[in-house]
Amino acid sequence: MGMFTKLAVAAVVLASMSTVAMAADLVVDVPMVDEVSPSDWSGFYAGLGLTGTAYTPGADILGSIDAIAGVNVVADMFVLGVEGQISGYTSTFGNGIQVSGEVRGGVLASPDVLIYGSLGDTYFVTGGGNYVTAGVGVELKVAEKTTLDLEYKHGWGTNVAFQSNSLSASVLWHF
């Protein structure tokens, strides 16, 4: 190999090494995806909701208005919380009040989306029925301190012969 050929090979090797170095620099300079801020989902919240529930066999709740309060804690991308509700309802079998509580656990799919499961208990102050519930939901951040919570729950009567299926939508304000 002649001197000219050796210099040409050396130049190509050096040029390719500097190109690799520049490409590596480009990878380092690519902005990272925003990390989830635990303060966005941690702490107390309160809100209002609407729920529609169908009871089987045969008795349908037409709807309820719900007052909601809860608290969340965040561990990495996981959110754990407890929530309580008091609801006024109107139904085919009368009007009344129910109270419920649940534990929730979920994962942040993104900084603005929480997907969760819930286990709870609902007690009818008017009428005395009691239901154990299991649900799934998604909570979406719609403003800095405001979320929209959509949830499906199934309930099993513990002292009545009914089962329930409910859908709810709530607006929650985080403090």
mmCIF file with all atom_site columns, C-alpha atoms in Angstrom:
data_model
loop_
_atom_site.group_PDB
_atom_site.id
_atom_site.type_symbol
_atom_site.label_atom_id
_atom_site.label_alt_id
_atom_site.label_comp_id
_atom_site.label_asym_id
_atom_site.label_entity_id
_atom_site.label_seq_id
_atom_site.pdbx_PDB_ins_code
_atom_site.Cartn_x
_atom_site.Cartn_y
_atom_site.Cartn_z
_atom_site.occupancy
_atom_site.B_iso_or_equiv
_atom_site.pdbx_formal_charge
_atom_site.auth_seq_id
_atom_site.auth_comp_id
_atom_site.auth_asym_id
_atom_site.auth_atom_id
_atom_site.pdbx_PDB_model_num
ATOM 1   C CA . MET A 1 1   ? 0.000   0.000   0.000  1.00 0.00 ? 1   MET A CA 1
ATOM 2   C CA . GLY A 1 2   ? 1.458   3.300   -1.065 1.00 0.00 ? 2   GLY A CA 1
ATOM 3   C CA . MET A 1 3   ? 1.803   6.387   1.088  1.00 0.00 ? 3   MET A CA 1
ATOM 4   C CA . PHE A 1 4   ? -1.059  8.149   -0.704 1.00 0.00 ? 4   PHE A CA 1
ATOM 5   C CA . THR A 1 5   ? -3.378  5.167   -0.122 1.00 0.00 ? 5   THR A CA 1
ATOM 6   C CA . LYS A 1 6   ? -2.445  5.014   3.597  1.00 0.00 ? 6   LYS A CA 1
ATOM 7   C CA . LEU A 1 7   ? -3.190  8.734   4.007  1.00 0.00 ? 7   LEU A CA 1
ATOM 8   C CA . ALA A 1 8   ? -6.536  8.343   2.208  1.00 0.00 ? 8   ALA A CA 1
ATOM 9   C CA . VAL A 1 9   ? -7.542  5.394   4.449  1.00 0.00 ? 9   VAL A CA 1
ATOM 10  C CA . ALA A 1 10  ? -6.502  7.369   7.562  1.00 0.00 ? 10  ALA A CA 1
ATOM 11  C CA . ALA A 1 11  ? -8.568  10.361  6.415  1.00 0.00 ? 11  ALA A CA 1
ATOM 12  C CA . VAL A 1 12  ? -11.647 8.177   5.813  1.00 0.00 ? 12  VAL A CA 1
ATOM 13  C CA . VAL A 1 13  ? -11.254 6.514   9.252  1.00 0.00 ? 13  VAL A CA 1
ATOM 14  C CA . LEU A 1 14  ? -10.891 9.887   11.012 1.00 0.00 ? 14  LEU A CA 1
ATOM 15  C CA . ALA A 1 15  ? -13.863 11.342  9.140  1.00 0.00 ? 15  ALA A CA 1
ATOM 16  C CA . SER A 1 16  ? -16.045 8.372   10.003 1.00 0.00 ? 16  SER A CA 1
ATOM 17  C CA . MET A 1 17  ? -14.982 8.531   13.669 1.00 0.00 ? 17  MET A CA 1
ATOM 18  C CA . SER A 1 18  ? -15.929 12.197  13.897 1.00 0.00 ? 18  SER A CA 1
ATOM 19  C CA . THR A 1 19  ? -19.284 11.408  12.232 1.00 0.00 ? 19  THR A CA 1
ATOM 20  C CA . VAL A 1 20  ? -19.935 8.674   14.844 1.00 0.00 ? 20  VAL A CA 1
ATOM 21  C CA . ALA A 1 21  ? -18.990 11.104  17.613 1.00 0.00 ? 21  ALA A CA 1
ATOM 22  C CA . MET A 1 22  ? -21.360 13.732  16.204 1.00 0.00 ? 22  MET A CA 1
ATOM 23  C CA . ALA A 1 23  ? -24.141 11.129  15.932 1.00 0.00 ? 23  ALA A CA 1
ATOM 24  C CA . ALA A 1 24  ? -23.545 10.134  19.566 1.00 0.00 ? 24  ALA A CA 1
ATOM 25  C CA . ASP A 1 25  ? -23.730 13.797  20.559 1.00 0.00 ? 25  ASP A CA 1
ATOM 26  C CA . LEU A 1 26  ? -27.060 14.085  18.751 1.00 0.00 ? 26  LEU A CA 1
ATOM 27  C CA . VAL A 1 27  ? -28.514 11.190  20.762 1.00 0.00 ? 27  VAL A CA 1
ATOM 28  C CA . VAL A 1 28  ? -27.425 12.801  24.043 1.00 0.00 ? 28  VAL A CA 1
ATOM 29  C CA . ASP A 1 29  ? -28.951 16.132  23.022 1.00 0.00 ? 29  ASP A CA 1
ATOM 30  C CA . VAL A 1 30  ? -32.399 14.690  22.207 1.00 0.00 ? 30  VAL A CA 1
ATOM 31  C CA . PRO A 1 31  ? -34.853 16.040  24.824 1.00 0.00 ? 31  PRO A CA 1
ATOM 32  C CA . MET A 1 32  ? -36.202 13.434  27.226 1.00 0.00 ? 32  MET A CA 1
ATOM 33  C CA . VAL A 1 33  ? -39.945 12.825  27.675 1.00 0.00 ? 33  VAL A CA 1
ATOM 34  C CA . ASP A 1 34  ? -41.346 14.866  30.576 1.00 0.00 ? 34  ASP A CA 1
ATOM 35  C CA . GLU A 1 35  ? -41.293 12.928  33.804 1.00 0.00 ? 35  GLU A CA 1
ATOM 36  C CA . VAL A 1 36  ? -44.471 12.529  35.834 1.00 0.00 ? 36  VAL A CA 1
ATOM 37  C CA . SER A 1 37  ? -44.587 14.948  38.735 1.00 0.00 ? 37  SER A CA 1
ATOM 38  C CA . PRO A 1 38  ? -45.882 13.174  41.850 1.00 0.00 ? 38  PRO A CA 1
ATOM 39  C CA . SER A 1 39  ? -47.335 16.459  43.094 1.00 0.00 ? 39  SER A CA 1
ATOM 40  C CA . ASP A 1 40  ? -49.767 16.398  40.158 1.00 0.00 ? 40  ASP A CA 1
ATOM 41  C CA . TRP A 1 41  ? -51.554 13.314  41.549 1.00 0.00 ? 41  TRP A CA 1
ATOM 42  C CA . SER A 1 42  ? -50.633 13.295  45.263 1.00 0.00 ? 42  SER A CA 1
ATOM 43  C CA . GLY A 1 43  ? -52.784 14.801  47.961 1.00 0.00 ? 43  GLY A CA 1
ATOM 44  C CA . PHE A 1 44  ? -56.407 15.593  48.635 1.00 0.00 ? 44  PHE A CA 1
ATOM 45  C CA . TYR A 1 45  ? -59.180 16.065  46.090 1.00 0.00 ? 45  TYR A CA 1
ATOM 46  C CA . ALA A 1 46  ? -62.915 16.721  46.079 1.00 0.00 ? 46  ALA A CA 1
ATOM 47  C CA . GLY A 1 47  ? -65.539 16.809  43.375 1.00 0.00 ? 47  GLY A CA 1
ATOM 48  C CA . LEU A 1 48  ? -69.013 16.243  42.038 1.00 0.00 ? 48  LEU A CA 1
ATOM 49  C CA . GLY A 1 49  ? -70.288 13.419  39.883 1.00 0.00 ? 49  GLY A CA 1
ATOM 50  C CA . LEU A 1 50  ? -73.251 11.801  38.184 1.00 0.00 ? 50  LEU A CA 1
ATOM 51  C CA . THR A 1 51  ? -73.888 8.051   38.302 1.00 0.00 ? 51  THR A CA 1
ATOM 52  C CA . GLY A 1 52  ? -76.358 5.814   36.508 1.00 0.00 ? 52  GLY A CA 1
ATOM 53  C CA . THR A 1 53  ? -76.904 2.346   37.968 1.00 0.00 ? 53  THR A CA 1
ATOM 54  C CA . ALA A 1 54  ? -78.944 -0.646  36.826 1.00 0.00 ? 54  ALA A CA 1
ATOM 55  C CA . TYR A 1 55  ? -79.889 -3.244  39.431 1.00 0.00 ? 55  TYR A CA 1
ATOM 56  C CA . THR A 1 56  ? -80.786 -6.802  38.463 1.00 0.00 ? 56  THR A CA 1
ATOM 57  C CA . PRO A 1 57  ? -83.200 -8.388  38.623 1.00 0.00 ? 57  PRO A CA 1
ATOM 58  C CA . GLY A 1 58  ? -85.664 -5.675  37.694 1.00 0.00 ? 58  GLY A CA 1
ATOM 59  C CA . ALA A 1 59  ? -85.070 -2.523  39.762 1.00 0.00 ? 59  ALA A CA 1
ATOM 60  C CA . ASP A 1 60  ? -83.232 0.340   38.062 1.00 0.00 ? 60  ASP A CA 1
ATOM 61  C CA . ILE A 1 61  ? -81.687 3.376   39.734 1.00 0.00 ? 61  ILE A CA 1
ATOM 62  C CA . LEU A 1 62  ? -82.242 6.238   37.347 1.00 0.00 ? 62  LEU A CA 1
ATOM 63  C CA . GLY A 1 63  ? -79.384 8.306   38.679 1.00 0.00 ? 63  GLY A CA 1
ATOM 64  C CA . SER A 1 64  ? -77.514 9.913   41.526 1.00 0.00 ? 64  SER A CA 1
ATOM 65  C CA . ILE A 1 65  ? -75.619 13.097  42.244 1.00 0.00 ? 65  ILE A CA 1
ATOM 66  C CA . ASP A 1 66  ? -72.391 12.380  44.104 1.00 0.00 ? 66  ASP A CA 1
ATOM 67  C CA . ALA A 1 67  ? -70.239 14.487  46.464 1.00 0.00 ? 67  ALA A CA 1
ATOM 68  C CA . ILE A 1 68  ? -66.724 13.002  46.469 1.00 0.00 ? 68  ILE A CA 1
ATOM 69  C CA . ALA A 1 69  ? -63.614 13.397  48.637 1.00 0.00 ? 69  ALA A CA 1
ATOM 70  C CA . GLY A 1 70  ? -60.376 11.436  48.545 1.00 0.00 ? 70  GLY A CA 1
ATOM 71  C CA . VAL A 1 71  ? -56.627 11.345  48.897 1.00 0.00 ? 71  VAL A CA 1
ATOM 72  C CA . ASN A 1 72  ? -53.871 9.852   46.710 1.00 0.00 ? 72  ASN A CA 1
ATOM 73  C CA . VAL A 1 73  ? -50.230 8.947   47.255 1.00 0.00 ? 73  VAL A CA 1
ATOM 74  C CA . VAL A 1 74  ? -47.768 8.358   44.426 1.00 0.00 ? 74  VAL A CA 1
ATOM 75  C CA . ALA A 1 75  ? -44.896 5.866   44.275 1.00 0.00 ? 75  ALA A CA 1
ATOM 76  C CA . ASP A 1 76  ? -43.030 6.193   40.973 1.00 0.00 ? 76  ASP A CA 1
ATOM 77  C CA . MET A 1 77  ? -45.727 5.695   38.322 1.00 0.00 ? 77  MET A CA 1
ATOM 78  C CA . PHE A 1 78  ? -48.202 4.024   40.729 1.00 0.00 ? 78  PHE A CA 1
ATOM 79  C CA . VAL A 1 79  ? -51.057 5.865   42.455 1.00 0.00 ? 79  VAL A CA 1
ATOM 80  C CA . LEU A 1 80  ? -52.825 4.514   45.550 1.00 0.00 ? 80  LEU A CA 1
ATOM 81  C CA . GLY A 1 81  ? -55.785 6.208   47.183 1.00 0.00 ? 81  GLY A CA 1
ATOM 82  C CA . VAL A 1 82  ? -58.965 6.110   49.229 1.00 0.00 ? 82  VAL A CA 1
ATOM 83  C CA . GLU A 1 83  ? -62.215 7.809   48.292 1.00 0.00 ? 83  GLU A CA 1
ATOM 84  C CA . GLY A 1 84  ? -65.569 8.432   49.952 1.00 0.00 ? 84  GLY A CA 1
ATOM 85  C CA . GLN A 1 85  ? -68.907 9.513   48.489 1.00 0.00 ? 85  GLN A CA 1
ATOM 86  C CA . ILE A 1 86  ? -72.298 10.601  49.674 1.00 0.00 ? 86  ILE A CA 1
ATOM 87  C CA . SER A 1 87  ? -74.985 10.447  47.017 1.00 0.00 ? 87  SER A CA 1
ATOM 88  C CA . GLY A 1 88  ? -78.577 11.509  46.647 1.00 0.00 ? 88  GLY A CA 1
ATOM 89  C CA . TYR A 1 89  ? -80.459 9.247   44.264 1.00 0.00 ? 89  TYR A CA 1
ATOM 90  C CA . THR A 1 90  ? -83.795 8.961   42.541 1.00 0.00 ? 90  THR A CA 1
ATOM 91  C CA . SER A 1 91  ? -84.956 5.577   41.307 1.00 0.00 ? 91  SER A CA 1
ATOM 92  C CA . THR A 1 92  ? -87.873 3.402   40.310 1.00 0.00 ? 92  THR A CA 1
ATOM 93  C CA . PHE A 1 93  ? -88.077 2.177   43.926 1.00 0.00 ? 93  PHE A CA 1
ATOM 94  C CA . GLY A 1 94  ? -87.854 5.599   45.610 1.00 0.00 ? 94  GLY A CA 1
ATOM 95  C CA . ASN A 1 95  ? -85.476 8.392   46.522 1.00 0.00 ? 95  ASN A CA 1
ATOM 96  C CA . GLY A 1 96  ? -82.766 8.307   49.118 1.00 0.00 ? 96  GLY A CA 1
ATOM 97  C CA . ILE A 1 97  ? -79.186 8.648   50.245 1.00 0.00 ? 97  ILE A CA 1
ATOM 98  C CA . GLN A 1 98  ? -76.280 6.242   49.928 1.00 0.00 ? 98  GLN A CA 1
ATOM 99  C CA . VAL A 1 99  ? -72.711 6.402   51.201 1.00 0.00 ? 99  VAL A CA 1
ATOM 100 C CA . SER A 1 100 ? -69.738 4.555   49.804 1.00 0.00 ? 100 SER A CA 1
ATOM 101 C CA . GLY A 1 101 ? -66.025 4.142   50.261 1.00 0.00 ? 101 GLY A CA 1
ATOM 102 C CA . GLU A 1 102 ? -63.352 2.546   48.118 1.00 0.00 ? 102 GLU A CA 1
ATOM 103 C CA . VAL A 1 103 ? -59.646 1.934   47.800 1.00 0.00 ? 103 VAL A CA 1
ATOM 104 C CA . ARG A 1 104 ? -58.073 2.625   44.433 1.00 0.00 ? 104 ARG A CA 1
ATOM 105 C CA . GLY A 1 105 ? -54.819 1.561   42.850 1.00 0.00 ? 105 GLY A CA 1
ATOM 106 C CA . GLY A 1 106 ? -53.548 2.428   39.411 1.00 0.00 ? 106 GLY A CA 1
ATOM 107 C CA . VAL A 1 107 ? -50.776 3.317   37.060 1.00 0.00 ? 107 VAL A CA 1
ATOM 108 C CA . LEU A 1 108 ? -49.985 6.592   35.318 1.00 0.00 ? 108 LEU A CA 1
ATOM 109 C CA . ALA A 1 109 ? -50.153 5.810   31.603 1.00 0.00 ? 109 ALA A CA 1
ATOM 110 C CA . SER A 1 110 ? -48.862 9.362   30.994 1.00 0.00 ? 110 SER A CA 1
ATOM 111 C CA . PRO A 1 111 ? -48.518 12.492  33.136 1.00 0.00 ? 111 PRO A CA 1
ATOM 112 C CA . ASP A 1 112 ? -52.174 13.275  32.332 1.00 0.00 ? 112 ASP A CA 1
ATOM 113 C CA . VAL A 1 113 ? -53.811 9.807   32.405 1.00 0.00 ? 113 VAL A CA 1
ATOM 114 C CA . LEU A 1 114 ? -54.412 7.513   35.386 1.00 0.00 ? 114 LEU A CA 1
ATOM 115 C CA . ILE A 1 115 ? -55.818 4.003   34.785 1.00 0.00 ? 115 ILE A CA 1
ATOM 116 C CA . TYR A 1 116 ? -57.021 2.310   37.975 1.00 0.00 ? 116 TYR A CA 1
ATOM 117 C CA . GLY A 1 117 ? -59.007 -0.431  39.655 1.00 0.00 ? 117 GLY A CA 1
ATOM 118 C CA . SER A 1 118 ? -61.155 -0.054  42.768 1.00 0.00 ? 118 SER A CA 1
ATOM 119 C CA . LEU A 1 119 ? -62.673 -2.148  45.550 1.00 0.00 ? 119 LEU A CA 1
ATOM 120 C CA . GLY A 1 120 ? -65.345 -0.717  47.797 1.00 0.00 ? 120 GLY A CA 1
ATOM 121 C CA . ASP A 1 121 ? -68.577 -0.876  49.721 1.00 0.00 ? 121 ASP A CA 1
ATOM 122 C CA . THR A 1 122 ? -71.858 0.996   49.202 1.00 0.00 ? 122 THR A CA 1
ATOM 123 C CA . TYR A 1 123 ? -74.530 1.315   51.883 1.00 0.00 ? 123 TYR A CA 1
ATOM 124 C CA . PHE A 1 124 ? -78.050 2.625   51.263 1.00 0.00 ? 124 PHE A CA 1
ATOM 125 C CA . VAL A 1 125 ? -78.937 4.816   54.254 1.00 0.00 ? 125 VAL A CA 1
ATOM 126 C CA . THR A 1 126 ? -82.483 4.813   52.900 1.00 0.00 ? 126 THR A CA 1
ATOM 127 C CA . GLY A 1 127 ? -83.535 1.174   52.674 1.00 0.00 ? 127 GLY A CA 1
ATOM 128 C CA . GLY A 1 128 ? -80.482 -0.491  54.230 1.00 0.00 ? 128 GLY A CA 1
ATOM 129 C CA . GLY A 1 129 ? -79.095 -2.326  51.174 1.00 0.00 ? 129 GLY A CA 1
ATOM 130 C CA . ASN A 1 130 ? -75.353 -3.029  51.151 1.00 0.00 ? 130 ASN A CA 1
ATOM 131 C CA . TYR A 1 131 ? -73.120 -3.808  48.139 1.00 0.00 ? 131 TYR A CA 1
ATOM 132 C CA . VAL A 1 132 ? -69.483 -4.798  47.745 1.00 0.00 ? 132 VAL A CA 1
ATOM 133 C CA . THR A 1 133 ? -68.116 -3.220  44.547 1.00 0.00 ? 133 THR A CA 1
ATOM 134 C CA . ALA A 1 134 ? -65.234 -3.727  42.131 1.00 0.00 ? 134 ALA A CA 1
ATOM 135 C CA . GLY A 1 135 ? -64.513 -1.255  39.370 1.00 0.00 ? 135 GLY A CA 1
ATOM 136 C CA . VAL A 1 136 ? -62.176 0.056   36.699 1.00 0.00 ? 136 VAL A CA 1
ATOM 137 C CA . GLY A 1 137 ? -61.681 3.628   35.654 1.00 0.00 ? 137 GLY A CA 1
ATOM 138 C CA . VAL A 1 138 ? -59.664 6.243   33.881 1.00 0.00 ? 138 VAL A CA 1
ATOM 139 C CA . GLU A 1 139 ? -58.932 9.715   35.229 1.00 0.00 ? 139 GLU A CA 1
ATOM 140 C CA . LEU A 1 140 ? -57.882 12.385  32.744 1.00 0.00 ? 140 LEU A CA 1
ATOM 141 C CA . LYS A 1 141 ? -56.238 15.693  33.577 1.00 0.00 ? 141 LYS A CA 1
ATOM 142 C CA . VAL A 1 142 ? -58.275 18.450  31.887 1.00 0.00 ? 142 VAL A CA 1
ATOM 143 C CA . ALA A 1 143 ? -56.614 21.444  33.604 1.00 0.00 ? 143 ALA A CA 1
ATOM 144 C CA . GLU A 1 144 ? -53.684 21.927  35.970 1.00 0.00 ? 144 GLU A CA 1
ATOM 145 C CA . LYS A 1 145 ? -55.624 20.934  39.132 1.00 0.00 ? 145 LYS A CA 1
ATOM 146 C CA . THR A 1 146 ? -58.779 19.434  37.565 1.00 0.00 ? 146 THR A CA 1
ATOM 147 C CA . THR A 1 147 ? -59.465 15.892  36.367 1.00 0.00 ? 147 THR A CA 1
ATOM 148 C CA . LEU A 1 148 ? -62.360 14.065  34.721 1.00 0.00 ? 148 LEU A CA 1
ATOM 149 C CA . ASP A 1 149 ? -62.933 10.603  36.242 1.00 0.00 ? 149 ASP A CA 1
ATOM 150 C CA . LEU A 1 150 ? -64.876 7.935   34.299 1.00 0.00 ? 150 LEU A CA 1
ATOM 151 C CA . GLU A 1 151 ? -65.574 4.665   36.132 1.00 0.00 ? 151 GLU A CA 1
ATOM 152 C CA . TYR A 1 152 ? -67.486 1.404   35.725 1.00 0.00 ? 152 TYR A CA 1
ATOM 153 C CA . LYS A 1 153 ? -68.409 -0.588  38.861 1.00 0.00 ? 153 LYS A CA 1
ATOM 154 C CA . HIS A 1 154 ? -70.077 -3.926  39.449 1.00 0.00 ? 154 HIS A CA 1
ATOM 155 C CA . GLY A 1 155 ? -71.726 -4.555  42.825 1.00 0.00 ? 155 GLY A CA 1
ATOM 156 C CA . TRP A 1 156 ? -72.813 -7.672  44.671 1.00 0.00 ? 156 TRP A CA 1
ATOM 157 C CA . GLY A 1 157 ? -75.529 -7.362  47.304 1.00 0.00 ? 157 GLY A CA 1
ATOM 158 C CA . THR A 1 158 ? -74.397 -8.615  50.713 1.00 0.00 ? 158 THR A CA 1
ATOM 159 C CA . ASN A 1 159 ? -77.832 -8.418  52.357 1.00 0.00 ? 159 ASN A CA 1
ATOM 160 C CA . VAL A 1 160 ? -80.083 -8.092  49.288 1.00 0.00 ? 160 VAL A CA 1
ATOM 161 C CA . ALA A 1 161 ? -80.632 -10.296 46.227 1.00 0.00 ? 161 ALA A CA 1
ATOM 162 C CA . PHE A 1 162 ? -79.559 -7.670  43.676 1.00 0.00 ? 162 PHE A CA 1
ATOM 163 C CA . GLN A 1 163 ? -76.408 -7.074  41.650 1.00 0.00 ? 163 GLN A CA 1
ATOM 164 C CA . SER A 1 164 ? -75.547 -3.687  40.162 1.00 0.00 ? 164 SER A CA 1
ATOM 165 C CA . ASN A 1 165 ? -73.762 -2.196  37.164 1.00 0.00 ? 165 ASN A CA 1
ATOM 166 C CA . SER A 1 166 ? -72.970 1.494   37.239 1.00 0.00 ? 166 SER A CA 1
ATOM 167 C CA . LEU A 1 167 ? -71.270 4.129   35.134 1.00 0.00 ? 167 LEU A CA 1
ATOM 168 C CA . SER A 1 168 ? -70.130 7.411   36.625 1.00 0.00 ? 168 SER A CA 1
ATOM 169 C CA . ALA A 1 169 ? -68.516 10.635  35.473 1.00 0.00 ? 169 ALA A CA 1
ATOM 170 C CA . SER A 1 170 ? -66.979 13.038  37.977 1.00 0.00 ? 170 SER A CA 1
ATOM 171 C CA . VAL A 1 171 ? -65.083 16.309  37.938 1.00 0.00 ? 171 VAL A CA 1
ATOM 172 C CA . LEU A 1 172 ? -62.410 16.381  40.651 1.00 0.00 ? 172 LEU A CA 1
ATOM 173 C CA . TRP A 1 173 ? -60.389 19.323  41.964 1.00 0.00 ? 173 TRP A CA 1
ATOM 174 C CA . HIS A 1 174 ? -56.960 18.463  43.398 1.00 0.00 ? 174 HIS A CA 1
ATOM 175 C CA . PHE A 1 175 ? -55.460 20.498  46.266 1.00 0.00 ? 175 PHE A CA 1
#
